[in-house]
Amino acid sequence: MIVVTGAAGFIASCLVTRLNAANFNDIVVVDNFAVERKLANLKGKHLREYVDRTEFFDWLDTHHEQVEFIFHLGARTDTTEQDRAVLDLLNLNYSKQMWQACCRYQLPLVYASSAATYGSGTLGYSDQDDALLPLYRPLNPYGDSKNDFDNWAINQLEKPFFWAGLKFFNVYGPNEYHKGRMASVILHAFEQIQKTGSMTLFRSHNPDYTDGGQMRDFVYVKDVVEVCYFLMRQRQHSGLYNLGTGEARTFLDLALNTFAALGRTADIQFRDTPEDIRDKYQYFTQADMSKLRSIGYNQPFIALEEGISDYVRNYLVPGAYL
């Protein structure tokens, strides 16, 4: 059996599809299944059992001998969440409990970290030096919760025999439909263009960047799940790994490619970045992917143009799920 937490969510549900495609069908999905808007992400998938996240550790105590691998992708992912008690409960303490269970039962673990741990990026975006972890200053409590767990994990004397923490950069793709404000800019662009024929981006408040010239490392969810699958099969070289493409692209690139995928003439407007997030706004992120490449992951990452075209034409327009 393979356990996937956060399984009704965006990345985890796409991972379940990838596992099914490889004939892994004994999948135990863990989540808060009372959130009905996410349940469509699991429709039609081959699953063994649904386990509520509050009951999972009792379930694992009983069934651990049958479990082969754990993907812990469940988290409170709202980057605007200010309630640190919620973030400590779901992102820090639950993850500690998962780590300790994997140590106790000698289970391999891949868990979701985040590029939000890097903060403004003043120390770069390299995953090579764990000594930098205590020096990172995330820009929001969500990033703090992820960095707190990375720091805790690195300093544990007892570790799972294989583990990997994945620092997701800006992931986009099918099955993010339930995420609302936290969905990718591509989904928001698609919805705006379909409704109004135009797209609005944040104006730059940094003289080093033009309006729409702010840059992110946008990574397609299909690449993300390929990396997860690779790590499950390899089970060597534990550690923290970036998961982006290694190439930053502008928001203007993103918007223009969304218009192109829809066959529409580009009409892009700009508005001021809201003041409540302006001082925490990242103008540039780009993953250093050399560490993942060094352990044998050699598949090319999907270019933004190709990823947006696939997402828009094969999923957003027909309203399809992965």
PDB file of N, CA and C in Angstrom, residues 5 30 52-61 70 72 74 87-107 109 111 149 152-153 156 158 160:
ATOM      1  N   THR A   5      -1.200  11.630   1.766  1.00  0.00           N
ATOM      2  CA  THR A   5      -1.979  12.564   2.571  1.00  0.00           C
ATOM      3  C   THR A   5      -2.283  13.815   1.748  1.00  0.00           C
ATOM      4  N   VAL A  30      -5.587   9.996   2.470  1.00  0.00           N
ATOM      5  CA  VAL A  30      -5.795  10.612   3.781  1.00  0.00           C
ATOM      6  C   VAL A  30      -6.086  12.091   3.577  1.00  0.00           C
ATOM      7  N   ASP A  52      -9.665   9.416   7.372  1.00  0.00           N
ATOM      8  CA  ASP A  52      -9.675  10.803   7.826  1.00  0.00           C
ATOM      9  C   ASP A  52      -8.336  11.131   8.478  1.00  0.00           C
ATOM     10  N   ARG A  53      -7.860  12.352   8.247  1.00  0.00           N
ATOM     11  CA  ARG A  53      -6.524  12.707   8.750  1.00  0.00           C
ATOM     12  C   ARG A  53      -6.432  12.620  10.271  1.00  0.00           C
ATOM     13  N   THR A  54      -7.546  12.837  10.978  1.00  0.00           N
ATOM     14  CA  THR A  54      -7.510  12.772  12.440  1.00  0.00           C
ATOM     15  C   THR A  54      -7.401  11.337  12.943  1.00  0.00           C
ATOM     16  N   GLU A  55      -7.687  10.368  12.080  1.00  0.00           N
ATOM     17  CA  GLU A  55      -7.656   8.953  12.470  1.00  0.00           C
ATOM     18  C   GLU A  55      -6.456   8.210  11.884  1.00  0.00           C
ATOM     19  N   PHE A  56      -5.629   8.945  11.126  1.00  0.00           N
ATOM     20  CA  PHE A  56      -4.601   8.252  10.357  1.00  0.00           C
ATOM     21  C   PHE A  56      -3.568   7.536  11.222  1.00  0.00           C
ATOM     22  N   PHE A  57      -3.090   8.157  12.272  1.00  0.00           N
ATOM     23  CA  PHE A  57      -1.995   7.531  13.025  1.00  0.00           C
ATOM     24  C   PHE A  57      -2.461   6.279  13.766  1.00  0.00           C
ATOM     25  N   ASP A  58      -3.704   6.269  14.203  1.00  0.00           N
ATOM     26  CA  ASP A  58      -4.264   5.028  14.761  1.00  0.00           C
ATOM     27  C   ASP A  58      -4.362   3.962  13.666  1.00  0.00           C
ATOM     28  N   TRP A  59      -4.775   4.373  12.480  1.00  0.00           N
ATOM     29  CA  TRP A  59      -4.853   3.438  11.352  1.00  0.00           C
ATOM     30  C   TRP A  59      -3.461   2.881  11.039  1.00  0.00           C
ATOM     31  N   LEU A  60      -2.444   3.750  11.042  1.00  0.00           N
ATOM     32  CA  LEU A  60      -1.093   3.314  10.708  1.00  0.00           C
ATOM     33  C   LEU A  60      -0.543   2.340  11.751  1.00  0.00           C
ATOM     34  N   ASP A  61      -0.863   2.552  13.010  1.00  0.00           N
ATOM     35  CA  ASP A  61      -0.422   1.621  14.054  1.00  0.00           C
ATOM     36  C   ASP A  61      -0.904   0.203  13.757  1.00  0.00           C
ATOM     37  N   ILE A  70       5.115   6.453   2.026  1.00  0.00           N
ATOM     38  CA  ILE A  70       4.207   7.531   2.427  1.00  0.00           C
ATOM     39  C   ILE A  70       4.594   8.824   1.712  1.00  0.00           C
ATOM     40  N   HIS A  72       3.571  12.524   2.152  1.00  0.00           N
ATOM     41  CA  HIS A  72       2.862  13.435   3.057  1.00  0.00           C
ATOM     42  C   HIS A  72       2.770  14.807   2.393  1.00  0.00           C
ATOM     43  N   GLY A  74      -0.264  16.615   2.545  1.00  0.00           N
ATOM     44  CA  GLY A  74      -1.314  17.379   3.202  1.00  0.00           C
ATOM     45  C   GLY A  74      -0.734  18.527   4.010  1.00  0.00           C
ATOM     46  N   LEU A  87      -1.461  26.652  11.680  1.00  0.00           N
ATOM     47  CA  LEU A  87      -0.283  26.250  10.910  1.00  0.00           C
ATOM     48  C   LEU A  87       0.616  25.316  11.723  1.00  0.00           C
ATOM     49  N   ASP A  88       0.758  25.601  13.019  1.00  0.00           N
ATOM     50  CA  ASP A  88       1.552  24.706  13.879  1.00  0.00           C
ATOM     51  C   ASP A  88       0.911  23.325  13.954  1.00  0.00           C
ATOM     52  N   LEU A  89      -0.410  23.305  14.059  1.00  0.00           N
ATOM     53  CA  LEU A  89      -1.119  22.032  14.166  1.00  0.00           C
ATOM     54  C   LEU A  89      -0.965  21.197  12.906  1.00  0.00           C
ATOM     55  N   LEU A  90      -1.239  21.798  11.738  1.00  0.00           N
ATOM     56  CA  LEU A  90      -1.323  21.033  10.500  1.00  0.00           C
ATOM     57  C   LEU A  90       0.005  20.910   9.759  1.00  0.00           C
ATOM     58  N   ASN A  91       0.830  21.960   9.775  1.00  0.00           N
ATOM     59  CA  ASN A  91       2.059  21.952   8.987  1.00  0.00           C
ATOM     60  C   ASN A  91       3.291  21.537   9.772  1.00  0.00           C
ATOM     61  N   LEU A  92       3.290  21.806  11.064  1.00  0.00           N
ATOM     62  CA  LEU A  92       4.469  21.496  11.873  1.00  0.00           C
ATOM     63  C   LEU A  92       4.262  20.240  12.719  1.00  0.00           C
ATOM     64  N   ASN A  93       3.302  20.265  13.613  1.00  0.00           N
ATOM     65  CA  ASN A  93       3.168  19.153  14.558  1.00  0.00           C
ATOM     66  C   ASN A  93       2.674  17.867  13.888  1.00  0.00           C
ATOM     67  N   TYR A  94       1.749  17.993  12.944  1.00  0.00           N
ATOM     68  CA  TYR A  94       1.279  16.796  12.231  1.00  0.00           C
ATOM     69  C   TYR A  94       2.441  16.181  11.449  1.00  0.00           C
ATOM     70  N   SER A  95       3.273  17.025  10.862  1.00  0.00           N
ATOM     71  CA  SER A  95       4.426  16.526  10.103  1.00  0.00           C
ATOM     72  C   SER A  95       5.458  15.873  11.026  1.00  0.00           C
ATOM     73  N   LYS A  96       5.642  16.434  12.206  1.00  0.00           N
ATOM     74  CA  LYS A  96       6.538  15.794  13.177  1.00  0.00           C
ATOM     75  C   LYS A  96       6.024  14.399  13.538  1.00  0.00           C
ATOM     76  N   GLN A  97       4.729  14.311  13.757  1.00  0.00           N
ATOM     77  CA  GLN A  97       4.125  13.017  14.095  1.00  0.00           C
ATOM     78  C   GLN A  97       4.308  12.024  12.942  1.00  0.00           C
ATOM     79  N   MET A  98       4.178  12.509  11.711  1.00  0.00           N
ATOM     80  CA  MET A  98       4.376  11.643  10.541  1.00  0.00           C
ATOM     81  C   MET A  98       5.822  11.156  10.476  1.00  0.00           C
ATOM     82  N   TRP A  99       6.748  12.052  10.676  1.00  0.00           N
ATOM     83  CA  TRP A  99       8.177  11.708  10.650  1.00  0.00           C
ATOM     84  C   TRP A  99       8.482  10.639  11.696  1.00  0.00           C
ATOM     85  N   GLN A 100       8.001  10.857  12.904  1.00  0.00           N
ATOM     86  CA  GLN A 100       8.263   9.918  13.994  1.00  0.00           C
ATOM     87  C   GLN A 100       7.647   8.551  13.722  1.00  0.00           C
ATOM     88  N   ALA A 101       6.460   8.522  13.107  1.00  0.00           N
ATOM     89  CA  ALA A 101       5.831   7.250  12.755  1.00  0.00           C
ATOM     90  C   ALA A 101       6.643   6.523  11.689  1.00  0.00           C
ATOM     91  N   CYS A 102       7.172   7.281  10.715  1.00  0.00           N
ATOM     92  CA  CYS A 102       7.997   6.662   9.666  1.00  0.00           C
ATOM     93  C   CYS A 102       9.298   6.121  10.243  1.00  0.00           C
ATOM     94  N   CYS A 103       9.845   6.800  11.232  1.00  0.00           N
ATOM     95  CA  CYS A 103      11.033   6.270  11.921  1.00  0.00           C
ATOM     96  C   CYS A 103      10.682   4.993  12.685  1.00  0.00           C
ATOM     97  N   ARG A 104       9.586   5.025  13.389  1.00  0.00           N
ATOM     98  CA  ARG A 104       9.183   3.892  14.225  1.00  0.00           C
ATOM     99  C   ARG A 104       8.951   2.642  13.382  1.00  0.00           C
ATOM    100  N   TYR A 105       8.329   2.821  12.224  1.00  0.00           N
ATOM    101  CA  TYR A 105       7.966   1.666  11.403  1.00  0.00           C
ATOM    102  C   TYR A 105       8.873   1.481  10.191  1.00  0.00           C
ATOM    103  N   GLN A 106       9.949   2.277  10.114  1.00  0.00           N
ATOM    104  CA  GLN A 106      10.913   2.195   9.016  1.00  0.00           C
ATOM    105  C   GLN A 106      10.234   2.291   7.648  1.00  0.00           C
ATOM    106  N   LEU A 107       9.502   3.388   7.492  1.00  0.00           N
ATOM    107  CA  LEU A 107       8.800   3.656   6.241  1.00  0.00           C
ATOM    108  C   LEU A 107       9.446   4.841   5.526  1.00  0.00           C
ATOM    109  N   LEU A 109       9.656   8.226   3.296  1.00  0.00           N
ATOM    110  CA  LEU A 109       8.769   9.389   3.369  1.00  0.00           C
ATOM    111  C   LEU A 109       9.211  10.461   2.386  1.00  0.00           C
ATOM    112  N   TYR A 111       7.829  14.376   1.730  1.00  0.00           N
ATOM    113  CA  TYR A 111       6.888  15.352   2.266  1.00  0.00           C
ATOM    114  C   TYR A 111       6.993  16.680   1.512  1.00  0.00           C
ATOM    115  N   PHE A 149       9.558  23.175  10.082  1.00  0.00           N
ATOM    116  CA  PHE A 149       9.635  21.719  10.000  1.00  0.00           C
ATOM    117  C   PHE A 149      10.913  21.265   9.306  1.00  0.00           C
ATOM    118  N   TRP A 152      13.598  21.383  11.857  1.00  0.00           N
ATOM    119  CA  TRP A 152      13.408  20.311  12.831  1.00  0.00           C
ATOM    120  C   TRP A 152      13.857  18.979  12.245  1.00  0.00           C
ATOM    121  N   ALA A 153      13.442  18.686  11.025  1.00  0.00           N
ATOM    122  CA  ALA A 153      13.749  17.400  10.400  1.00  0.00           C
ATOM    123  C   ALA A 153      15.252  17.211  10.215  1.00  0.00           C
ATOM    124  N   GLN A 156      17.092  16.121  13.380  1.00  0.00           N
ATOM    125  CA  GLN A 156      16.719  14.910  14.097  1.00  0.00           C
ATOM    126  C   GLN A 156      17.824  13.860  14.002  1.00  0.00           C
ATOM    127  N   GLU A 158      17.244  10.694  14.699  1.00  0.00           N
ATOM    128  CA  GLU A 158      16.584   9.533  14.115  1.00  0.00           C
ATOM    129  C   GLU A 158      15.798   9.981  12.890  1.00  0.00           C
ATOM    130  N   PRO A 160      13.870   8.578   8.975  1.00  0.00           N
ATOM    131  CA  PRO A 160      13.455   7.441   8.145  1.00  0.00           C
ATOM    132  C   PRO A 160      14.632   6.977   7.284  1.00  0.00           C
TER     133      PRO A 160
END
